[in-house]
PDB file of C-alpha atoms and ligand atoms in Angstrom:
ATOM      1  CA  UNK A   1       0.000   0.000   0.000  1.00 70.00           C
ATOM      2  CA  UNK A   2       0.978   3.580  -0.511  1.00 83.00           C
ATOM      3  CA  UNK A   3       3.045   5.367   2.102  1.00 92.00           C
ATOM      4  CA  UNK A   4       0.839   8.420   3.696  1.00 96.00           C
ATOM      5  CA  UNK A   5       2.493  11.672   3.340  1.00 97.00           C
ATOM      6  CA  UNK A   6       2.757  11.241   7.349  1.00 97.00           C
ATOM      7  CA  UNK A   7       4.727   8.286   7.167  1.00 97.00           C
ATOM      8  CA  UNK A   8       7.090   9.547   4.039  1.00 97.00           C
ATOM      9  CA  UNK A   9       7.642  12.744   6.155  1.00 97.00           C
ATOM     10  CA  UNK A  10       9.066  10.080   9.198  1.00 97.00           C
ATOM     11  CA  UNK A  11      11.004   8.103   6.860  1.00 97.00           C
ATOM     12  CA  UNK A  12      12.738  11.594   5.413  1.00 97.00           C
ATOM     13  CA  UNK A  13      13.352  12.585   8.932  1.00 98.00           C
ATOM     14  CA  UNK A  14      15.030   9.226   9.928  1.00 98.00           C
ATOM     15  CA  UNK A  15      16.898   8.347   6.782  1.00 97.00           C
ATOM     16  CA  UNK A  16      17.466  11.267   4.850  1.00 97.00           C
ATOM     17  CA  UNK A  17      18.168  14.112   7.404  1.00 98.00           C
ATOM     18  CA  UNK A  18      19.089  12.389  10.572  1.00 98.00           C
ATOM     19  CA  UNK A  19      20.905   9.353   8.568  1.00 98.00           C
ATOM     20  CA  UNK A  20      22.969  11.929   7.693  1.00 97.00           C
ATOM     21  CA  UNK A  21      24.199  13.406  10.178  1.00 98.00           C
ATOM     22  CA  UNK A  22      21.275  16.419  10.965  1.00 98.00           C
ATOM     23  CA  UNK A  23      20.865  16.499  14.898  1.00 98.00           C
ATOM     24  CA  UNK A  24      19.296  19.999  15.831  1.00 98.00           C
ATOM     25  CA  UNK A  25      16.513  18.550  17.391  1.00 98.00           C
ATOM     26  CA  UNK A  26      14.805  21.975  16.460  1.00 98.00           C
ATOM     27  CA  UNK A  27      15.587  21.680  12.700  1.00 98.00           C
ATOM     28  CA  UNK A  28      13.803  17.661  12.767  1.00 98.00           C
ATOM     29  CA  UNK A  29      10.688  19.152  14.786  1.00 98.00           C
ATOM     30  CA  UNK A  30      10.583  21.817  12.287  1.00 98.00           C
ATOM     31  CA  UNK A  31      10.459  19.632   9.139  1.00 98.00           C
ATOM     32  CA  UNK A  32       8.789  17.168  10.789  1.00 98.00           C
ATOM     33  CA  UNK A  33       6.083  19.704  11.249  1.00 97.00           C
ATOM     34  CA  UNK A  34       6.001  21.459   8.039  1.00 98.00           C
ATOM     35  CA  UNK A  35       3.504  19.312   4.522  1.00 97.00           C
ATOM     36  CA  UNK A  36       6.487  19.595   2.260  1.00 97.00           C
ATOM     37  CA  UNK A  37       3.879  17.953  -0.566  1.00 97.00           C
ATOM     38  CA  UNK A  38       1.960  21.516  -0.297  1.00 96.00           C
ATOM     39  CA  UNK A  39       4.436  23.106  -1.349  1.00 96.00           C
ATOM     40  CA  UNK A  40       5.592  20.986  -4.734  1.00 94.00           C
ATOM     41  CA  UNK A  41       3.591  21.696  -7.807  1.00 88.00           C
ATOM     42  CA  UNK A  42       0.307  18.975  -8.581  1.00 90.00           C
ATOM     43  CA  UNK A  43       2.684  16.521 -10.472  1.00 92.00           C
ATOM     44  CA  UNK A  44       5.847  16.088  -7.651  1.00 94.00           C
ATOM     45  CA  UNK A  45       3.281  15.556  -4.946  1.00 94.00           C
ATOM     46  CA  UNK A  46       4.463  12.070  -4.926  1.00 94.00           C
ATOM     47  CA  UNK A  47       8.158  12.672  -5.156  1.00 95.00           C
ATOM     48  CA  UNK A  48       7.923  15.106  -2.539  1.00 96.00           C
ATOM     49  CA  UNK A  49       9.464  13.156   0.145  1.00 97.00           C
ATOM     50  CA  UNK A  50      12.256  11.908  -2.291  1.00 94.00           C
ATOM     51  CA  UNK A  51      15.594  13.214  -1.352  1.00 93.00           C
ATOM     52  CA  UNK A  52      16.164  15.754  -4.040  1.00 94.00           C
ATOM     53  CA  UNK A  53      15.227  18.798  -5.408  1.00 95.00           C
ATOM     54  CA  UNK A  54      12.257  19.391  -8.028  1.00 96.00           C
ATOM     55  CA  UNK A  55      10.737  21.747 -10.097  1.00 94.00           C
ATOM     56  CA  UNK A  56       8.309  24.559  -9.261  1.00 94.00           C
ATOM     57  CA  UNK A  57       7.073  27.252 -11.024  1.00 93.00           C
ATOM     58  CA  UNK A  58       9.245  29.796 -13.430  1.00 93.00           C
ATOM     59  CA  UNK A  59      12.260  27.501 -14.271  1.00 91.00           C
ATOM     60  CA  UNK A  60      12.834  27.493 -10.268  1.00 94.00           C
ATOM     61  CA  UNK A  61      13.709  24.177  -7.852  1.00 94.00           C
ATOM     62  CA  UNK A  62      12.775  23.413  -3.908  1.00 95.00           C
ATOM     63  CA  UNK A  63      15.865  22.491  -2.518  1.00 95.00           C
ATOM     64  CA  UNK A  64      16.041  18.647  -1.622  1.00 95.00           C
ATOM     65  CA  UNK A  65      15.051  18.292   2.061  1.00 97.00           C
ATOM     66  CA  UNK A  66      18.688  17.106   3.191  1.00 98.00           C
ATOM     67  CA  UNK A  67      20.029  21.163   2.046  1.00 97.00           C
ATOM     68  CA  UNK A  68      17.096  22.427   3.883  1.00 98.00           C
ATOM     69  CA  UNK A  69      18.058  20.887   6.905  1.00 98.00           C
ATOM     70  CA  UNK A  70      21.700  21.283   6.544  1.00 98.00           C
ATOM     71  CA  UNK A  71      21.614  25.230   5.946  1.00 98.00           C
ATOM     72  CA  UNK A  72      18.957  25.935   8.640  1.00 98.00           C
ATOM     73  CA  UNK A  73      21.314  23.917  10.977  1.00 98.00           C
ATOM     74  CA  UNK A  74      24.404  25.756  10.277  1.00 98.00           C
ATOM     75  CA  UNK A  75      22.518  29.189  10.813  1.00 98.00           C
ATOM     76  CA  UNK A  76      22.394  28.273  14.541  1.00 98.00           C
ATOM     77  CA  UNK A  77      18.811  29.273  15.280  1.00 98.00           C
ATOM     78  CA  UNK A  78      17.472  30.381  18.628  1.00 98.00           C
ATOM     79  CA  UNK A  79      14.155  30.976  19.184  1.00 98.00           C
ATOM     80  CA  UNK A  80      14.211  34.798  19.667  1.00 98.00           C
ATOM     81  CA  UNK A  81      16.233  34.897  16.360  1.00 98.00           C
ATOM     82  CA  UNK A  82      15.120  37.511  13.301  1.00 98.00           C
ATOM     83  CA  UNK A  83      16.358  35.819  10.215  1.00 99.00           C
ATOM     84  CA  UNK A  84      16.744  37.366   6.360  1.00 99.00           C
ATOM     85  CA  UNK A  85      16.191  34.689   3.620  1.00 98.00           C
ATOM     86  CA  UNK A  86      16.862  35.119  -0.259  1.00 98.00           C
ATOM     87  CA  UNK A  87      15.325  33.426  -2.595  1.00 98.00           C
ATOM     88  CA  UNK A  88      11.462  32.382  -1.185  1.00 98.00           C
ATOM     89  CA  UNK A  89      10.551  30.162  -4.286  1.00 98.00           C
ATOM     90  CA  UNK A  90       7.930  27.664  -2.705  1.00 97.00           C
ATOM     91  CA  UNK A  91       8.281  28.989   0.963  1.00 98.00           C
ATOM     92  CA  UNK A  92       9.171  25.852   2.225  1.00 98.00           C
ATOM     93  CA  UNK A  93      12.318  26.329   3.628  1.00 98.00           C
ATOM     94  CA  UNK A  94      10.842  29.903   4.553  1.00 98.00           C
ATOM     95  CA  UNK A  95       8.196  27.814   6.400  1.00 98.00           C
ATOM     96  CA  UNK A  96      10.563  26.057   8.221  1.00 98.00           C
ATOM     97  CA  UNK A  97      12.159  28.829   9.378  1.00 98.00           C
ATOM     98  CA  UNK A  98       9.565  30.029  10.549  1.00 98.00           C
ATOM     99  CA  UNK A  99       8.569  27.427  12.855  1.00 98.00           C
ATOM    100  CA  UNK A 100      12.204  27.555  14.725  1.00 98.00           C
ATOM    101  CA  UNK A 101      12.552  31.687  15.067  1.00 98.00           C
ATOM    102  CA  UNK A 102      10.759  34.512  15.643  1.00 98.00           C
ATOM    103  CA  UNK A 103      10.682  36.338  12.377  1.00 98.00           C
ATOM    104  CA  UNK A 104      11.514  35.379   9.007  1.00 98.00           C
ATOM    105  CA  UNK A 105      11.959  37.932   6.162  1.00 98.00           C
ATOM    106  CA  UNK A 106      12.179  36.740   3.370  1.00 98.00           C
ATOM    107  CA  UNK A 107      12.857  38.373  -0.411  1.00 98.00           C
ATOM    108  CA  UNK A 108      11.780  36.894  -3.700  1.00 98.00           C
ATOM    109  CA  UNK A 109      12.387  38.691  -6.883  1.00 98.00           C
ATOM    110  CA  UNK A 110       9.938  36.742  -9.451  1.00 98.00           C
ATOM    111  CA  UNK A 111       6.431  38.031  -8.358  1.00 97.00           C
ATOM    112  CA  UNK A 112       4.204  34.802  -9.133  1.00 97.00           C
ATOM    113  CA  UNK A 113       6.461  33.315  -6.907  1.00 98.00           C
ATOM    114  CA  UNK A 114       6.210  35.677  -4.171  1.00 98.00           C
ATOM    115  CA  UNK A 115       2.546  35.702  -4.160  1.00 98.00           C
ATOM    116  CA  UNK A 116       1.602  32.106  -4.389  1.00 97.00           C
ATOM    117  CA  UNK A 117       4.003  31.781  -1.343  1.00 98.00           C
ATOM    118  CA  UNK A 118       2.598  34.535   0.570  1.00 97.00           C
ATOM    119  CA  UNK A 119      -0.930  32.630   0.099  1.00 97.00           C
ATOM    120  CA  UNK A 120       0.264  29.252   0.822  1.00 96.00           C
ATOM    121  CA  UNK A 121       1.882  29.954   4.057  1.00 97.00           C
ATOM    122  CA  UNK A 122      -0.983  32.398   5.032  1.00 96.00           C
ATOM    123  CA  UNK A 123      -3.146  29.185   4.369  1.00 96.00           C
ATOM    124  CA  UNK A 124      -1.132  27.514   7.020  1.00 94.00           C
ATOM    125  CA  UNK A 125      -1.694  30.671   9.301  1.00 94.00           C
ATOM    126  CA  UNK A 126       2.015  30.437   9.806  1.00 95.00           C
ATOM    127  CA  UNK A 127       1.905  34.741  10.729  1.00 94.00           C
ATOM    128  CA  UNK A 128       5.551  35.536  11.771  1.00 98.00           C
ATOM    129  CA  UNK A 129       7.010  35.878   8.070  1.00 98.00           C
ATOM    130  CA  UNK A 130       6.721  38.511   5.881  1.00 98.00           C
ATOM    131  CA  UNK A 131       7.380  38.547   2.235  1.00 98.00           C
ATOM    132  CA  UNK A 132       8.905  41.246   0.243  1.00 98.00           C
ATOM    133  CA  UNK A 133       9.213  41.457  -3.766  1.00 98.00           C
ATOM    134  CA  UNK A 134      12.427  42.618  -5.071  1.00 98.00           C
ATOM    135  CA  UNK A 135      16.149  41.881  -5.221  1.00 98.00           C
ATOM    136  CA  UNK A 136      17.697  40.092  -2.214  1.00 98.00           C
ATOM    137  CA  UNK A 137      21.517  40.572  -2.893  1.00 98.00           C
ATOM    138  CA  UNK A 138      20.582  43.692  -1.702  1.00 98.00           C
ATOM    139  CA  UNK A 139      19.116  42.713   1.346  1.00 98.00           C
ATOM    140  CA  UNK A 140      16.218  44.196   2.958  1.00 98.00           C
ATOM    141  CA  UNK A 141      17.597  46.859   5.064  1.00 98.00           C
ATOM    142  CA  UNK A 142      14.730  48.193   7.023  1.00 98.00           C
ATOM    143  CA  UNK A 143      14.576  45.159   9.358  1.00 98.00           C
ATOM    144  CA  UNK A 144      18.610  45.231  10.016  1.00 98.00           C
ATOM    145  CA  UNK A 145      20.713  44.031  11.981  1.00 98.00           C
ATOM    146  CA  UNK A 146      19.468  40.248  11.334  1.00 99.00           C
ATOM    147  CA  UNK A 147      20.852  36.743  13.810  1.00 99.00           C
ATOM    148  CA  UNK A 148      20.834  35.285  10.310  1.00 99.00           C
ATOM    149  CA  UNK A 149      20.353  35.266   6.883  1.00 99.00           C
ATOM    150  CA  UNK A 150      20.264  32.455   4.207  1.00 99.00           C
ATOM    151  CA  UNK A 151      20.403  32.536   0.680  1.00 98.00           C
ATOM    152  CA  UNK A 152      18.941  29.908  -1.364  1.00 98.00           C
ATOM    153  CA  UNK A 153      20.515  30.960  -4.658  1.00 97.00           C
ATOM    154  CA  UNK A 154      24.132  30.608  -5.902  1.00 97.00           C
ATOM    155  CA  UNK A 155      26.000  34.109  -5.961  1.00 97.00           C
ATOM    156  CA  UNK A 156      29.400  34.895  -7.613  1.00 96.00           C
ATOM    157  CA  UNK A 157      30.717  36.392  -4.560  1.00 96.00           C
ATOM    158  CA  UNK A 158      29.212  37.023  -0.799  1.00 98.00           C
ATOM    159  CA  UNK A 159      26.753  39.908  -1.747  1.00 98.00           C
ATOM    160  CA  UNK A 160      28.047  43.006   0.367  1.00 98.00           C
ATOM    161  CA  UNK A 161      24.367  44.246   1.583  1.00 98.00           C
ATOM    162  CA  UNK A 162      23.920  40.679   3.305  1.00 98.00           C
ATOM    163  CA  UNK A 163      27.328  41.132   5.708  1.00 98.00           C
ATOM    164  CA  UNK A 164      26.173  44.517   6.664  1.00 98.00           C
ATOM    165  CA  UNK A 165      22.948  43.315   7.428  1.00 98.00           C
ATOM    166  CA  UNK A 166      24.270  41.011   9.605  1.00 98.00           C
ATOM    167  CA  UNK A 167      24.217  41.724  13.482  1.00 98.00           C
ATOM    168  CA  UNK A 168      27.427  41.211  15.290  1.00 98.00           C
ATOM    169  CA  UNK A 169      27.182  37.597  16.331  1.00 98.00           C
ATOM    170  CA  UNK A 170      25.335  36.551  13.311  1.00 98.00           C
ATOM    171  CA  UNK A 171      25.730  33.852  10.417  1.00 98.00           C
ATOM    172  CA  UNK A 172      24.836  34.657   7.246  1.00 98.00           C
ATOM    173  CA  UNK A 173      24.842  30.969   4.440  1.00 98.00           C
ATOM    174  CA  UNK A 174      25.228  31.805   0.787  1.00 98.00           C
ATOM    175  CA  UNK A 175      26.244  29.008  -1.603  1.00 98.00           C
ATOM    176  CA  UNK A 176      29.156  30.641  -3.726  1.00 98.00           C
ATOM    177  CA  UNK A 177      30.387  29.279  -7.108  1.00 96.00           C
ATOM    178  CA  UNK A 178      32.158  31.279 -10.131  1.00 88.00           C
ATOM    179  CA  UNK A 179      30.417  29.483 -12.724  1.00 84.00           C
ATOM    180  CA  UNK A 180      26.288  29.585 -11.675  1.00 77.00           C
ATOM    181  CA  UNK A 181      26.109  25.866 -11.989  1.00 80.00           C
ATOM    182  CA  UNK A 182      27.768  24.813  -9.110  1.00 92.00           C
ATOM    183  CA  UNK A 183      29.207  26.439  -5.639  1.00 97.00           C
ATOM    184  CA  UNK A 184      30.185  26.070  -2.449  1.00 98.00           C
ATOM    185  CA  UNK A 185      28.003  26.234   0.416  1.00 98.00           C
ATOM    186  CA  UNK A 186      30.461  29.199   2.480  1.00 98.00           C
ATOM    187  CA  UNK A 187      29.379  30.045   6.139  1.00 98.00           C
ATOM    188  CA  UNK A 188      30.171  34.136   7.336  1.00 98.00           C
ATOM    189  CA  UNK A 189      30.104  34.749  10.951  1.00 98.00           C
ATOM    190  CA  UNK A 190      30.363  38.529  12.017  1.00 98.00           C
ATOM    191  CA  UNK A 191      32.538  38.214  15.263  1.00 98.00           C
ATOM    192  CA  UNK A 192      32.782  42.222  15.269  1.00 98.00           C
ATOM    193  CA  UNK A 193      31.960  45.406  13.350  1.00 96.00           C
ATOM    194  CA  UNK A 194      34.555  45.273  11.015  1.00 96.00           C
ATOM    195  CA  UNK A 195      35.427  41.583  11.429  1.00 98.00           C
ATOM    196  CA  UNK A 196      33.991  38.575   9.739  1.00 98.00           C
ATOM    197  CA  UNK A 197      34.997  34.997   9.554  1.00 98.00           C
ATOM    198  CA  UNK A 198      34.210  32.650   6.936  1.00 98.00           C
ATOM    199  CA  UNK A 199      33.954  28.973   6.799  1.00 98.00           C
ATOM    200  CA  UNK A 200      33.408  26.728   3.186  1.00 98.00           C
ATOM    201  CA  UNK A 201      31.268  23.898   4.354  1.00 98.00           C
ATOM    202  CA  UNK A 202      30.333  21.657   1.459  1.00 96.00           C
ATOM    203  CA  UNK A 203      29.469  21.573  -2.538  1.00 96.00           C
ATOM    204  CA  UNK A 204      25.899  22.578  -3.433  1.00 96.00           C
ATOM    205  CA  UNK A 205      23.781  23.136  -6.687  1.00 95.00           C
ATOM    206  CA  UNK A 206      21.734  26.038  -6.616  1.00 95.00           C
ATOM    207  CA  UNK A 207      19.785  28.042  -9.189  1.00 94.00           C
ATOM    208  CA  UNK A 208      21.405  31.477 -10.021  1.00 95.00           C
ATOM    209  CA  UNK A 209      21.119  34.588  -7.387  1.00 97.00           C
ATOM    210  CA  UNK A 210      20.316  37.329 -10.019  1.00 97.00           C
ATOM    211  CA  UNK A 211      20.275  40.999  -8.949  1.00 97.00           C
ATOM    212  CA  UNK A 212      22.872  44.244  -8.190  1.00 97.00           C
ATOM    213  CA  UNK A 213      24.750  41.985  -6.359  1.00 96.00           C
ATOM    214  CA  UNK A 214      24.512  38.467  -7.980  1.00 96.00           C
ATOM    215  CA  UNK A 215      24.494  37.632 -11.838  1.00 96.00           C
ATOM    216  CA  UNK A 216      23.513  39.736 -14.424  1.00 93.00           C
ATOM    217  CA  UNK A 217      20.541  37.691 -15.602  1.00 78.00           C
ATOM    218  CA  UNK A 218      21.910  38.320 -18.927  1.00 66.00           C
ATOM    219  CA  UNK A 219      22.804  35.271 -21.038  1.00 49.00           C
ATOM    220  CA  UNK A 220      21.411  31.316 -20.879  1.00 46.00           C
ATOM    221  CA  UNK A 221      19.712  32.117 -17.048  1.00 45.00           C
TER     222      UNK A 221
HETATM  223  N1  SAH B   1      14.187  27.965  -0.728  1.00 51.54           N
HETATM  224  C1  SAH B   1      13.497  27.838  -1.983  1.00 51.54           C
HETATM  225  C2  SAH B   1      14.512  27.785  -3.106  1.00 51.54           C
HETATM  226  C3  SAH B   1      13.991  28.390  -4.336  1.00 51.54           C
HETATM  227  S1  SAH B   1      15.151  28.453  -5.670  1.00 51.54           S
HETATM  228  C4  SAH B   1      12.642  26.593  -1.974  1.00 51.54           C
HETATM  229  O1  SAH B   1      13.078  25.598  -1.357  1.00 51.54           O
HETATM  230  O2  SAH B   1      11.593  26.574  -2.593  1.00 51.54           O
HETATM  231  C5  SAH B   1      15.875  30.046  -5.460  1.00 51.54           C
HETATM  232  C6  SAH B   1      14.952  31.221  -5.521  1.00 51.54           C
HETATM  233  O3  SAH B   1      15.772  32.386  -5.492  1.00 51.54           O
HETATM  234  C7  SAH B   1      14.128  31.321  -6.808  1.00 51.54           C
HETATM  235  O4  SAH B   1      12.772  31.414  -6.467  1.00 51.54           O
HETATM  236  C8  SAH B   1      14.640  32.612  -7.473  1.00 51.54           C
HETATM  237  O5  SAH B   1      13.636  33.334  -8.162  1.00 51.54           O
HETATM  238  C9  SAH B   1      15.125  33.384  -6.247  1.00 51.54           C
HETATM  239  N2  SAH B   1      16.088  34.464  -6.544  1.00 51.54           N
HETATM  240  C10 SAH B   1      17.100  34.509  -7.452  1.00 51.54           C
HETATM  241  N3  SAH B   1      17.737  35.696  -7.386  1.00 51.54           N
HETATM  242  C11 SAH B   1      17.123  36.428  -6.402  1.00 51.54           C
HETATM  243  C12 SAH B   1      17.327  37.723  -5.852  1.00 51.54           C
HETATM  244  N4  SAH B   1      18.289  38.561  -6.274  1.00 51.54           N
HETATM  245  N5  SAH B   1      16.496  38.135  -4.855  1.00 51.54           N
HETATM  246  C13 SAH B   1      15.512  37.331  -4.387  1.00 51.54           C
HETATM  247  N6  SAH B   1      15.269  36.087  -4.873  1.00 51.54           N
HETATM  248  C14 SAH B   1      16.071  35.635  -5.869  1.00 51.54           C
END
């Protein structure tokens, strides 16, 4: 018989995220808590469990569950947190976020996107995120200083908004590749005003981070 979306969601949590290697018990209850096949278009609603990323609308992907995890982990979340995010596309990671913080901001640039992501989390009443149209890589600075920010697009270089955006103490993730096919997942802590430190964690795959401070949006993307 056919898995229920219930039992797929236990299986990803077991296998996928803590099989390898994801143990912030706040990141599991999180994803454990959030329909992931919600937020997949009509024909992935049965892959939506699988451990990979698919299509949704406007050429764009939801990250595979594993990066989710991984990147909301290595923001070191606290409840009282206020956390930027880049790149809304389905809201599920956004959604996640949400159920770990306090606030999530979070900035999409294609507007279909941004609205069918405001209405699917509102459906969910999930009320502490607001979404803002318009180009991330330059942040969105009238909610700075943020205890994180996350960007769920590949960037040519750390955008220079984000690490002034960041409070002092604060982790921003950006996946970081010179080609926009593939990058590395890099890790900037702020340890003071004028000091950051920055850690490469792992390879990634992420659709391109287009704006002032990301690609050009010119050519094949
Ligand atoms: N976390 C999302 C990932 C979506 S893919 C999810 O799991 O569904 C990355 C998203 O970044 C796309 O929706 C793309 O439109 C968006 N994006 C690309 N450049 C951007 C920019 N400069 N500002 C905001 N969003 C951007």
């Amino acid at each position: 018989m056919m898995k229920t979306f219930d039992q797929q969601r236990d299986i990803m949590i077991r296998e996928h995220l803590q099989g390898r290697g994801i143990s912030d018990q706040s990141v599991l209850k999180a994803m454990r808590e959030v329909p992931r096949e919600e937020f997949v278009s009509a024909l992935y609603v049965e892959s939506s469990y699988g451990d990979h990323p698919l299509p949704i609308a406007e050429g764009q992907t939801i990250s595979q569950p594993y990066i989710v995890a991984y990147m909301t982990e290595a923001l070191e979340l606290s409840p009282t947190a206020r956390v930027l995010e880049i790149g809304t596309g389905s809201g599920y990671a956004t959604a996640v976020l949400s159920r770990i913080v306090k606030t999530v901001y979070s900035v999409e640039r294609l507007s279909g996107l941004a609205q069918s992501a405001r209405q699917r989390l509102d459906t969910f009443g999930y009320a502490n995120i607001v979404i803002h149209e318009g180009d991330g890589t330059l942040g969105w600075p009238e909610h700075a200083p943020y205890d994180a920010i996350v960007v769920t697009a590949g960037a040519p270089d750390v955008p220079h908004p984000l690490l002034e955006q960041l409070a002092i103490g604060g982790r921003l993730i950006v996946p970081v590749g010179k080609s926009c096919e593939v990058q590395e997942l890099v890790r900037v802590r702020r340890v003071s005003e004028h000091d950051y430190r920055t850690e490469y964690l792992c390879g990634v795959r992420f659709v391109p981070l287009i704006g002032a401070a990301g690609w050009s949006g010119k050519g094949p993307h």
